[in-house]
Coordinates of C-alpha atoms in Angstrom, one line a residue:
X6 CA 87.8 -17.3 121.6
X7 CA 86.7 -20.6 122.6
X8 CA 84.5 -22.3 119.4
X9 CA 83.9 -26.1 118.6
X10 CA 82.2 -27.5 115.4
X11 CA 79.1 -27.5 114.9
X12 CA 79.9 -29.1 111.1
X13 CA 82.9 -29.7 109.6
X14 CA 83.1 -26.2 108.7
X15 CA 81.2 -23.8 111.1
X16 CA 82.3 -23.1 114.4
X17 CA 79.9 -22.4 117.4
X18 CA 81.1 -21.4 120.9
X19 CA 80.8 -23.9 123.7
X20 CA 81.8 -20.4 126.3
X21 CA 78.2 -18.9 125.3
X22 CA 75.6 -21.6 123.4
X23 CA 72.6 -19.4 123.0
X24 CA 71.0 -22.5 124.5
X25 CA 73.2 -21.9 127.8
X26 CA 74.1 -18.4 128.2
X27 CA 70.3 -16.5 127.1
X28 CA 69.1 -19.1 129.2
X29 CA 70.8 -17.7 132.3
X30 CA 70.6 -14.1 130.7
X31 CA 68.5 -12.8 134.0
X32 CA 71.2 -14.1 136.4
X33 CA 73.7 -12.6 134.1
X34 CA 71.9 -9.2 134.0
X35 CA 71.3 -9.8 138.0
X36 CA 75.4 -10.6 138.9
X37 CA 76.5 -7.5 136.6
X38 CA 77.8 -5.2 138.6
X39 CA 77.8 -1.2 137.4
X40 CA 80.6 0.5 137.6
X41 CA 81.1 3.7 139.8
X42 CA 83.7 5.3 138.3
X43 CA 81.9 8.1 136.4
X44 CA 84.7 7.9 133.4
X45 CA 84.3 4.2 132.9
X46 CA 80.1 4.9 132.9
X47 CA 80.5 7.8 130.4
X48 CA 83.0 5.8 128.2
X49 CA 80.3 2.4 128.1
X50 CA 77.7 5.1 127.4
X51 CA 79.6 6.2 124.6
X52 CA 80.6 2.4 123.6
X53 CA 77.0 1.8 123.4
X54 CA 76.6 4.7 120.6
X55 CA 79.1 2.8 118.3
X56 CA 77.2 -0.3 117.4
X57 CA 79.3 -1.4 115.3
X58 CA 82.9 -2.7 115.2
X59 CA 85.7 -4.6 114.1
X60 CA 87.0 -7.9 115.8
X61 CA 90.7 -9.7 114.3
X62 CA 91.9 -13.1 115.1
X63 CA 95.3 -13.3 114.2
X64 CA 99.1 -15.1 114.8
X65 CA 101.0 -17.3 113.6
X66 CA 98.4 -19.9 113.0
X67 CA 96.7 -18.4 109.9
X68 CA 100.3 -20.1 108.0
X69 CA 98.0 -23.5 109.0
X70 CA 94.4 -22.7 108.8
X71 CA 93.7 -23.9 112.0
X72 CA 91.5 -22.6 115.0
X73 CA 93.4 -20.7 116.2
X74 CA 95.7 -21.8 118.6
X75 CA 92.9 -24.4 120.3
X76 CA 94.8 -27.9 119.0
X77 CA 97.8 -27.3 121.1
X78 CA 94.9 -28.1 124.3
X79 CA 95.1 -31.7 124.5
X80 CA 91.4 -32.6 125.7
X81 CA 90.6 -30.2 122.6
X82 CA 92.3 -32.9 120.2
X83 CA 89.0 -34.5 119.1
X84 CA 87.2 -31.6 117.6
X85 CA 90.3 -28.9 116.6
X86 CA 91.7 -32.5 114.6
X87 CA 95.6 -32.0 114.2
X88 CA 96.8 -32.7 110.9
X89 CA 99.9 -35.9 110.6
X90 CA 102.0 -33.2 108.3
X91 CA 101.8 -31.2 111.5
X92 CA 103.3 -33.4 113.8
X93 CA 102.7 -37.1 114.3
X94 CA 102.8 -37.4 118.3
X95 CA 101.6 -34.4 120.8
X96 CA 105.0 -33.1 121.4
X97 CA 106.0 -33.3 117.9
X98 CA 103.1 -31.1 116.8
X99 CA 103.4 -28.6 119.6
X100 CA 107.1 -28.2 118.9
X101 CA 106.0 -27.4 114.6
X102 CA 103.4 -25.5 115.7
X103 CA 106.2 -22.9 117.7
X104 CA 108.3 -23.0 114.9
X105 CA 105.7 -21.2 113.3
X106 CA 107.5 -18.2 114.5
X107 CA 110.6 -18.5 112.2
X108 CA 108.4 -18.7 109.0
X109 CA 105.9 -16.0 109.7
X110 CA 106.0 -13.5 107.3
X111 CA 102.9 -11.4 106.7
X112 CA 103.9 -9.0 104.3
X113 CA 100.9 -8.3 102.7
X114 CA 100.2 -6.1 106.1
X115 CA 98.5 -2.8 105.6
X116 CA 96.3 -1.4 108.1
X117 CA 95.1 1.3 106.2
X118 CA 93.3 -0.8 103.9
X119 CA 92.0 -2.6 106.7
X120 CA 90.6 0.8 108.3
X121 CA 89.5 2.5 104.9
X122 CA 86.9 -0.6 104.4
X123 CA 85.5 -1.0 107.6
X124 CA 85.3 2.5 108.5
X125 CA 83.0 2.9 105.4
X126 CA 81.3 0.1 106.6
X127 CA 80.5 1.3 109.4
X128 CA 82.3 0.0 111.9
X129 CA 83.9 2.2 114.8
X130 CA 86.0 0.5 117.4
X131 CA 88.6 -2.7 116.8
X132 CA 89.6 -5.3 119.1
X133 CA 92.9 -6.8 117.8
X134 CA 94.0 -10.0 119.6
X135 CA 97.1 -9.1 120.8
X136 CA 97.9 -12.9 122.2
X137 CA 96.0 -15.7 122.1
X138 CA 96.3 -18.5 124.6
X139 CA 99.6 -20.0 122.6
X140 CA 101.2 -17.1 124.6
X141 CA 102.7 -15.8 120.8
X142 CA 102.6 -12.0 121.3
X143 CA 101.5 -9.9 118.2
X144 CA 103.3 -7.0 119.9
X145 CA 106.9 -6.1 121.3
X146 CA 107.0 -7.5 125.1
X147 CA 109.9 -7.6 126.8
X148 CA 108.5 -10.4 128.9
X149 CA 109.1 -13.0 126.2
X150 CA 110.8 -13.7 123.1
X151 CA 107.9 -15.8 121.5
X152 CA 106.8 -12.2 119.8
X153 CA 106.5 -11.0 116.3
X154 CA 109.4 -8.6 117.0
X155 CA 111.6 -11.1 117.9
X156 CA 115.1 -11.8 115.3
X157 CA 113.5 -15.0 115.4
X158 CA 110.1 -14.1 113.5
X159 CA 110.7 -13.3 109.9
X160 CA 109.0 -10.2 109.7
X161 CA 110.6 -8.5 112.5
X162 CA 112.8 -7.0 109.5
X163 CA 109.6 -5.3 108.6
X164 CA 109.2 -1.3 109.7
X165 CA 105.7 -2.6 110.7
X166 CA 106.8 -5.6 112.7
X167 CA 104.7 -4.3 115.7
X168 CA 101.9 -5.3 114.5
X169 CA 99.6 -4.2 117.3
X170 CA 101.3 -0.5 117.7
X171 CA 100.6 -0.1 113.5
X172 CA 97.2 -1.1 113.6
X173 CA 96.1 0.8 117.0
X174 CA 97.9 4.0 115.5
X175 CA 96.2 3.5 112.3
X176 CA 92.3 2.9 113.3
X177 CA 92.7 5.4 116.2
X178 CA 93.6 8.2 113.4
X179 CA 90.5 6.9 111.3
X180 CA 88.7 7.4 114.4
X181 CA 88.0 4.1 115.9
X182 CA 88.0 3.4 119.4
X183 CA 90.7 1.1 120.6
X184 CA 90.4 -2.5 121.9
X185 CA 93.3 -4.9 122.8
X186 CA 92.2 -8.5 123.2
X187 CA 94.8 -10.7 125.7
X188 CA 94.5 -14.2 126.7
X189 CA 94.8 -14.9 130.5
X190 CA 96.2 -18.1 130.3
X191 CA 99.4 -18.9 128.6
X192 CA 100.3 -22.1 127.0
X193 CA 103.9 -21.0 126.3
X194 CA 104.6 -20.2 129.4
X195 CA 106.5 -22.4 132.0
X196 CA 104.9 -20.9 134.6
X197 CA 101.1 -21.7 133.2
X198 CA 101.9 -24.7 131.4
X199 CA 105.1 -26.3 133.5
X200 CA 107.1 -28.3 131.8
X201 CA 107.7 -30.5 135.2
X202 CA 103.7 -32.0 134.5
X203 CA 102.5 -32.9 130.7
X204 CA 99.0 -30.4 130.1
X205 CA 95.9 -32.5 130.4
X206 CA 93.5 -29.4 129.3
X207 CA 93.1 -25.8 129.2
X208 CA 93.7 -25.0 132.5
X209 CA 96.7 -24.3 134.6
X210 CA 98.7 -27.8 135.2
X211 CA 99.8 -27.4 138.4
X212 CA 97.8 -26.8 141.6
X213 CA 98.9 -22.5 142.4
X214 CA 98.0 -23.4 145.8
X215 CA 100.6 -26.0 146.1
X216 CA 103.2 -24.0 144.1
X217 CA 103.0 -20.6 145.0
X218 CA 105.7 -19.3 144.2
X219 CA 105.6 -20.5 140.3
X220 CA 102.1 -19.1 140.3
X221 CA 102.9 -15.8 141.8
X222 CA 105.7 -15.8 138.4
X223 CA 103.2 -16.3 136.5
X224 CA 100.6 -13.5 138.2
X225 CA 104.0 -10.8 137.6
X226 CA 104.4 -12.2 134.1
X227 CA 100.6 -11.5 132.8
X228 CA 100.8 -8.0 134.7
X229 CA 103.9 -7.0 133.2
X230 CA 102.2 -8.0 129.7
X231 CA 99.6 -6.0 130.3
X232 CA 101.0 -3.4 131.6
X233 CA 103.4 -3.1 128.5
X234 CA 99.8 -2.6 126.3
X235 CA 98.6 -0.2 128.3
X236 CA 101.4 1.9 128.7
X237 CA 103.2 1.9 125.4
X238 CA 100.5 2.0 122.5
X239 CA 98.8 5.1 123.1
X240 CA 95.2 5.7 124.3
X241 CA 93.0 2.3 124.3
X242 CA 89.4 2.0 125.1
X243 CA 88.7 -1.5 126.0
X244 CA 90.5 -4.3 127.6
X245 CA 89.3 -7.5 126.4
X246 CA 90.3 -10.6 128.6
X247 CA 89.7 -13.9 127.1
X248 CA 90.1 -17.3 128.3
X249 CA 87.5 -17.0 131.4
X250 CA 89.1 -20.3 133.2
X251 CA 91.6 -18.1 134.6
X252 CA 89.7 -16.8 137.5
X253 CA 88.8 -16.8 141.4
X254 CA 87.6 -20.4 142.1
X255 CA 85.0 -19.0 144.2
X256 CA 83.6 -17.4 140.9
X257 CA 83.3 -20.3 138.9
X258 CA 79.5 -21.1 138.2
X259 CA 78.4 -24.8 139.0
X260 CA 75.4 -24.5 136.0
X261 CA 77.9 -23.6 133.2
X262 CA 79.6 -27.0 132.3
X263 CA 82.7 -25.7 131.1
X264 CA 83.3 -24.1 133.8
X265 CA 82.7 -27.3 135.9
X266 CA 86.2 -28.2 134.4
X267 CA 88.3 -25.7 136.4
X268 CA 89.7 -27.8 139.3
X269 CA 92.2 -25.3 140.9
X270 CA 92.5 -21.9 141.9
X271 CA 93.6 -19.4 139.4
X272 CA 93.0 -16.1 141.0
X273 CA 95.1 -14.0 138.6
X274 CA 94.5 -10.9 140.8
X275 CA 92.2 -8.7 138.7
X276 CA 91.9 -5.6 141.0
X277 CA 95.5 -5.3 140.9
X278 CA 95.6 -5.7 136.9
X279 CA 92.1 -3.4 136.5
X280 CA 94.0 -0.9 138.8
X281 CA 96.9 -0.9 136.8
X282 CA 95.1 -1.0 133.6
X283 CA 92.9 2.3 135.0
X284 CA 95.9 4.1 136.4
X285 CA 97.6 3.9 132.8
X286 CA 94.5 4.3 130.7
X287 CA 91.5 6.6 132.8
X288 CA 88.5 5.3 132.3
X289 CA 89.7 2.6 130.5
X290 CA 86.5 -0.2 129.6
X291 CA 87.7 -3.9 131.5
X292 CA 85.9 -7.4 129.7
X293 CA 87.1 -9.4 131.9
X294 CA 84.3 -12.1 130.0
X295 CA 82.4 -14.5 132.0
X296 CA 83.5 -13.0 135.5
X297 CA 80.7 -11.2 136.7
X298 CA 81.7 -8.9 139.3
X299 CA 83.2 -4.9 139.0
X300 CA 86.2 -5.9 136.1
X301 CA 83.4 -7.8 133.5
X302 CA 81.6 -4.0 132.3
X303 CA 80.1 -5.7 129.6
X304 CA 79.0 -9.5 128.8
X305 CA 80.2 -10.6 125.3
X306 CA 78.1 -13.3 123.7
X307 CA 80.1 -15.5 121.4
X308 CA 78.6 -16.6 118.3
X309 CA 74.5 -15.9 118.8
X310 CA 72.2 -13.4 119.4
X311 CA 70.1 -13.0 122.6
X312 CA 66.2 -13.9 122.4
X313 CA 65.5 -10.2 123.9
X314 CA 66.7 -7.3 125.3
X315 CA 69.6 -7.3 127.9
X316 CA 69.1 -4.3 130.6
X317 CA 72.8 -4.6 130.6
X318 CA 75.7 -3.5 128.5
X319 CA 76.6 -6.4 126.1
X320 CA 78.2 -7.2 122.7
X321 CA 77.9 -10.0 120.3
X322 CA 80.9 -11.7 118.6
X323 CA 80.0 -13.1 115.7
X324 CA 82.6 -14.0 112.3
X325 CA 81.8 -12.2 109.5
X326 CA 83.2 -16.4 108.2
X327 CA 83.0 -19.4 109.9
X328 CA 86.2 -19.5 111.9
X329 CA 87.3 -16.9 114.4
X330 CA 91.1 -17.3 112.5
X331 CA 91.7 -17.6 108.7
X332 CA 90.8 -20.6 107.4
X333 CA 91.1 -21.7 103.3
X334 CA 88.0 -21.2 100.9
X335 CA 86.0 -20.2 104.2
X336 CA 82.2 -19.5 103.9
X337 CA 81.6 -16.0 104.5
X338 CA 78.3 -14.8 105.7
X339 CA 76.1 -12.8 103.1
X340 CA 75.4 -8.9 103.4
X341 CA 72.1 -9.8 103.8
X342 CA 73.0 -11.8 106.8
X343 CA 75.2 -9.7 108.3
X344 CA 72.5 -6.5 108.0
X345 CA 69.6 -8.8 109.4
X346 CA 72.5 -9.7 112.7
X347 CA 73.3 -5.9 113.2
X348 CA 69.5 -5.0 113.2
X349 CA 68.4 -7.7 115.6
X350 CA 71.5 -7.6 117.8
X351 CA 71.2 -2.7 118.2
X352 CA 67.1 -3.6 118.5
X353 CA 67.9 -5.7 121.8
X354 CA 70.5 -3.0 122.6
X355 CA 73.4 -4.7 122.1
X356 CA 76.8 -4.0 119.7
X357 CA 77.9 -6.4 116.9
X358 CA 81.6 -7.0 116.8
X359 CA 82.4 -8.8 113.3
X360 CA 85.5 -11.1 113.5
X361 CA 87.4 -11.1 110.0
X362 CA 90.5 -13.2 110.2
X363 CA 93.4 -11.7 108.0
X364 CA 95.3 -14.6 106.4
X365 CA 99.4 -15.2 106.5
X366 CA 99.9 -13.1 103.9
X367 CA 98.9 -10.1 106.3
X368 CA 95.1 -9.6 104.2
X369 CA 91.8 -10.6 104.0
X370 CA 90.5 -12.2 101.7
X371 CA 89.1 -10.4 98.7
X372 CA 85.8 -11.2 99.1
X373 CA 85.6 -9.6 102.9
X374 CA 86.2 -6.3 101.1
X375 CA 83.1 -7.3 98.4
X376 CA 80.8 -7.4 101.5
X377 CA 82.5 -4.4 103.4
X378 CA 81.9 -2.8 100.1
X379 CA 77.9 -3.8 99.8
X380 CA 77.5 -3.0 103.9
X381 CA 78.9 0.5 103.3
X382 CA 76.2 1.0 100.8
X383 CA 73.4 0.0 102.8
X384 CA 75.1 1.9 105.6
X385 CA 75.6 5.3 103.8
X386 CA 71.0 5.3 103.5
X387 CA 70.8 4.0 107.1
X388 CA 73.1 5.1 109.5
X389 CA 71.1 7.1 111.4
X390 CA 68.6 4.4 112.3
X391 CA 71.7 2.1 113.7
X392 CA 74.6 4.8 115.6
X393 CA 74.0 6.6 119.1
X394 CA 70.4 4.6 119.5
X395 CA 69.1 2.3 121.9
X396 CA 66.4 -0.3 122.4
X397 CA 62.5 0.6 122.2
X398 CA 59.4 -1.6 123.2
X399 CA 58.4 -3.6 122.0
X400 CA 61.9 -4.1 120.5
X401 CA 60.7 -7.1 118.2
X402 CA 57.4 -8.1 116.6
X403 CA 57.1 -10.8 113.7
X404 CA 59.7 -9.2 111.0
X405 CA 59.9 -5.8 112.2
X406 CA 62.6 -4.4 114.3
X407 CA 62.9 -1.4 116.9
X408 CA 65.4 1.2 118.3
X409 CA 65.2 5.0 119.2
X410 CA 67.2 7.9 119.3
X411 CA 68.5 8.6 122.6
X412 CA 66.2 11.3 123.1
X413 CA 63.3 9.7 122.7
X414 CA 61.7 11.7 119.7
X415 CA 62.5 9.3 116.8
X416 CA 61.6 5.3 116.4
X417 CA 63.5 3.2 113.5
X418 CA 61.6 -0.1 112.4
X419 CA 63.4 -1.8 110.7
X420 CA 61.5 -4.5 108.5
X421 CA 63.2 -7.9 107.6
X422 CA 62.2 -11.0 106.1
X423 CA 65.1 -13.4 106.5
X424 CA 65.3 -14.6 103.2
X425 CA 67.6 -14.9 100.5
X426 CA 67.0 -12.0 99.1
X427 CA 65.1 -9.1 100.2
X428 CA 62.2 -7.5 98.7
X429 CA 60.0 -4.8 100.2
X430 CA 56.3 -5.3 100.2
X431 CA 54.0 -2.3 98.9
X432 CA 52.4 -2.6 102.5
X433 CA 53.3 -2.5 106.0
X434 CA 51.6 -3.0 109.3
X435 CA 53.3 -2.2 112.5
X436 CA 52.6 -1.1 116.2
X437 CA 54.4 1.7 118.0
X438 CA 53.5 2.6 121.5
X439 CA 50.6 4.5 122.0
X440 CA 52.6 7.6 124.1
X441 CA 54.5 8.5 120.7
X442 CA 52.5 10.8 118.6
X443 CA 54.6 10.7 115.1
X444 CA 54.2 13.7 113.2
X445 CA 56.8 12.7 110.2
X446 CA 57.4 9.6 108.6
X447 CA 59.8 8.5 105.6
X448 CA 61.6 5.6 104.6
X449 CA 65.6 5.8 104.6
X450 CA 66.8 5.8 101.1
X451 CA 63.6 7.1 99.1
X452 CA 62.9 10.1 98.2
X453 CA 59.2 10.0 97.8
X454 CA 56.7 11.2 100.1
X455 CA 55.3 8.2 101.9
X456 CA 51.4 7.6 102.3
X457 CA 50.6 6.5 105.7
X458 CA 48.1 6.6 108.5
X459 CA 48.0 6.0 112.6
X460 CA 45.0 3.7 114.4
X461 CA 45.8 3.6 117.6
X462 CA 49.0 1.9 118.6
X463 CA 48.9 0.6 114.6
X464 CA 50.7 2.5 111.9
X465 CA 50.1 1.6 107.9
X466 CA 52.5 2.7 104.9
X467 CA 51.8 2.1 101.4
X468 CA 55.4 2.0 99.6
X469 CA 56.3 3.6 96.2
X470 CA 57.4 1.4 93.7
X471 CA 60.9 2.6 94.1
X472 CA 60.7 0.8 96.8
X473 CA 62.3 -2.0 94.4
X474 CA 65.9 -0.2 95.1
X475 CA 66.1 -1.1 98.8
X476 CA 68.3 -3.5 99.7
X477 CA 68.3 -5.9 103.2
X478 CA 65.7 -4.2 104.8
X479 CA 63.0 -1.8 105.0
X480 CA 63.7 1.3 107.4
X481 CA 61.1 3.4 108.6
X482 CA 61.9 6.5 110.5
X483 CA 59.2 8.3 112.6
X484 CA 59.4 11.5 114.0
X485 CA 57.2 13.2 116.9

């Protein structure tokens, strides 16, 4: 991920600022391009039924508390502010920060936990970051020895040193679709990041055009990498590509200003990689995010919510905290918060992927499983307003919120009020369109028969007073 501070302690992406990307959200929805593999389509219809899932930023960098791996970028210094203890000059720091790898030792590591308390929650597919853009692979490559397998990590000892394979083997048994996240660009790599030239910023440091040959290393390198996922951790769903400057300069869009930063060609070859990627995994789902064109089969807003409805496949990811990695005493979003996020992000027709950030210890922190814990509840009354539904008109009005089943013959409203605490009124007004002709209504979670009455387009229920025990939200289901 790609975040800078909005305070000193929450963390907003600069990639997709609601103020930025749902501004351009018609050209986005205008440059997607649908696939025509009839797999792929049936797989992101399918993906679109899930909602819900599961998003983990983790390496070696949890042992610091940092962003992730965003202070080894040097025009990223200002914000992602380096510690002294960690290294007094540039090269100092980068060298502590690789060492990181002989004193990572998560042993704390058990998926199953992990996978019992989101899959009550709710959630149904993970996206694990497999490497992040400090190149330090969270899986067994052969390509590289800066892995957690390697004699050089501390937990390679461990039976569950592959990381990656245990939890893919673990969530796919629970059920979960499977998502491997992989950073394009490779700051451990002498071929992205040649030591011949110091790095200046994100990007490759070299021109490719110039050196061709270090660039094609570097093209066999990634493939190889991704092959390796593909091929040897059993059937995954999604390929999520991050870090969106790696990409065909012709692509790069003029309007977005960090993309305005890319100066070189960095054509990484995608047809070859998606081919690869499809040839090894059928049907296989490619992000590659912020690339419109036939390998980017869904957008992925970072961090915010769009205004309105997308007619295109998309997925929020937002941090259950406020860093994508584990950070100390982080501020974790209420239940309450994360219910009111689902519900607005499914009635625009979207997914929500929640990032939680295991810490070095291999866990979460305890209070993630509190709010798992609290979500499952309100989950267990409402699921069926939230899984294998899509957006309705008129989608959003004042505090209520709609989606349908896919065949048309139930509406969910969702009611919200955004505060603190939620507390259903003993009245509520809404409008459905006037071609649905509800013959049943009830309220998710009570058992009462509900009074209520149809003018036109505008529907009234009067609430029991058990309405008292709902929690987060009202949520009406009506039936034709």
């Amino acid at each position: 991920m790609f975040i800078k501070p909005k305070t000193k302690t929450f963390f907003l992406s600069s990639l997709f600022l609601s103020s930025t990307f749902f501004s351009q959200a018609h050209n986005v929805s205008e440059g997607y391009q649908k696939p025509t593999d009839p797999l792929v389509i049936q797989n992101l219809e399918n993906w679109q039924d899930l909602k819900f899932g599961l998003f983990m930023h983790w390496g070696t960098y949890s042992q610091w508390g940092i962003v992730e791996s965003w202070s080894l970028c040097p025009e990223d210094e200002s914000w992602t502010k380096r510690k002294p203890e960690h290294g007094k000059s540039y090269n100092e720091y980068v060298e502590n920060y690789e060492n990181l790898q002989t004193t990572f030792n998560p042993t704390q590591f058990n998926p199953q936990k992990w996978a019992d308390a989101t899959k009550k929650a709710g959630m149904k597919y993970v996206v694990f970051t497999t490497k992040h853009h400090d190149g330090f692979a969270m899986f067994d490559t052969k390509q590289s020895d800066y892995k957690i397998t390697s004699s050089k990590t501390p937990f390679s000892k461990n039976p569950k040193a592959d990381v990656t394979k245990e939890i893919f083997n673990t969530f796919r048994k629970d059920g979960f679709k499977i998502g491997a996240y992989f950073s394009k660009p490779d700051w451990h790599s002498d071929d992205y990041w040649w030591s011949y030239f110091p790095p200046k910023d994100r990007n490759v440091n070299y021109d490719p055009k110039k050196y061709p040959e270090k660039w094609n290393n570097f093209k066999n390198f990634t493939f190889n990498q991704l092959n390796e996922i593909t091929s040897n951790y059993g059937k995954i769903d999604i390929l999520w590509l991050d870090g969106g400057w790696v990409r065909p300069f012709h692509t790069i869009d003029q309007n977005v200003e960090w993309q305005r930063t890319i100066k070189v060609e960095q054509d990484i070859d995608m047809d070859k990689i998606g081919t690869m990627a499809r040839k090894n995994q059928p049907g296989i789902i490619v992000v590659d995010r912020t690339v419109p064109g036939k390998w980017e089969n869904y957008v992925t807003p970072e961090q915010a919510v769009p205004e309105h409805a997308l007619s295109i496949p998309w997925e929020s990811c937002i941090t259950m905290g406020n860093s994508f990695s584990y950070v100390p005493n982080d501020e974790y979003k209420s239940s309450q918060k994360i219910i009111e996020t689902l519900v607005k992000i499914i009635s625009r027709g979207g997914n929500y992927l929640m990032n939680i950030a295991p810490g070095p210890n291999g866990d979460y922190d305890e209070i993630v499983y509190e709010r798992l814990k609290e979500i499952s509840a309100w989950m267990d009354k409402n699921q069926s307003a939230v899984f294998a539904t899509r957006a309705v008109a008129p989608y959003h009005v004042g505090n209520f919120y709609y989606t349908q089943s896919k065949d048309g013959k139930t509406v969910n409203v969702f009611h919200l009020n955004d505060q603190s605490n939620y507390e259903s009124p003993s009245t509520l007004n809404f409008t459905i369109s006037e071609n649905f002709k509800p013959k049943s209504l009830k309220i998710l979670g009570l058992k009462n028969k509900i009074q209520w009455k149809k003018s036109g387009n505008s529907v009234e229920i009067n609430l029991p007073k058990e309405r008292t025990k709902l929690k987060y939200s009202t949520v009406i289901q009506i039936s034709e």
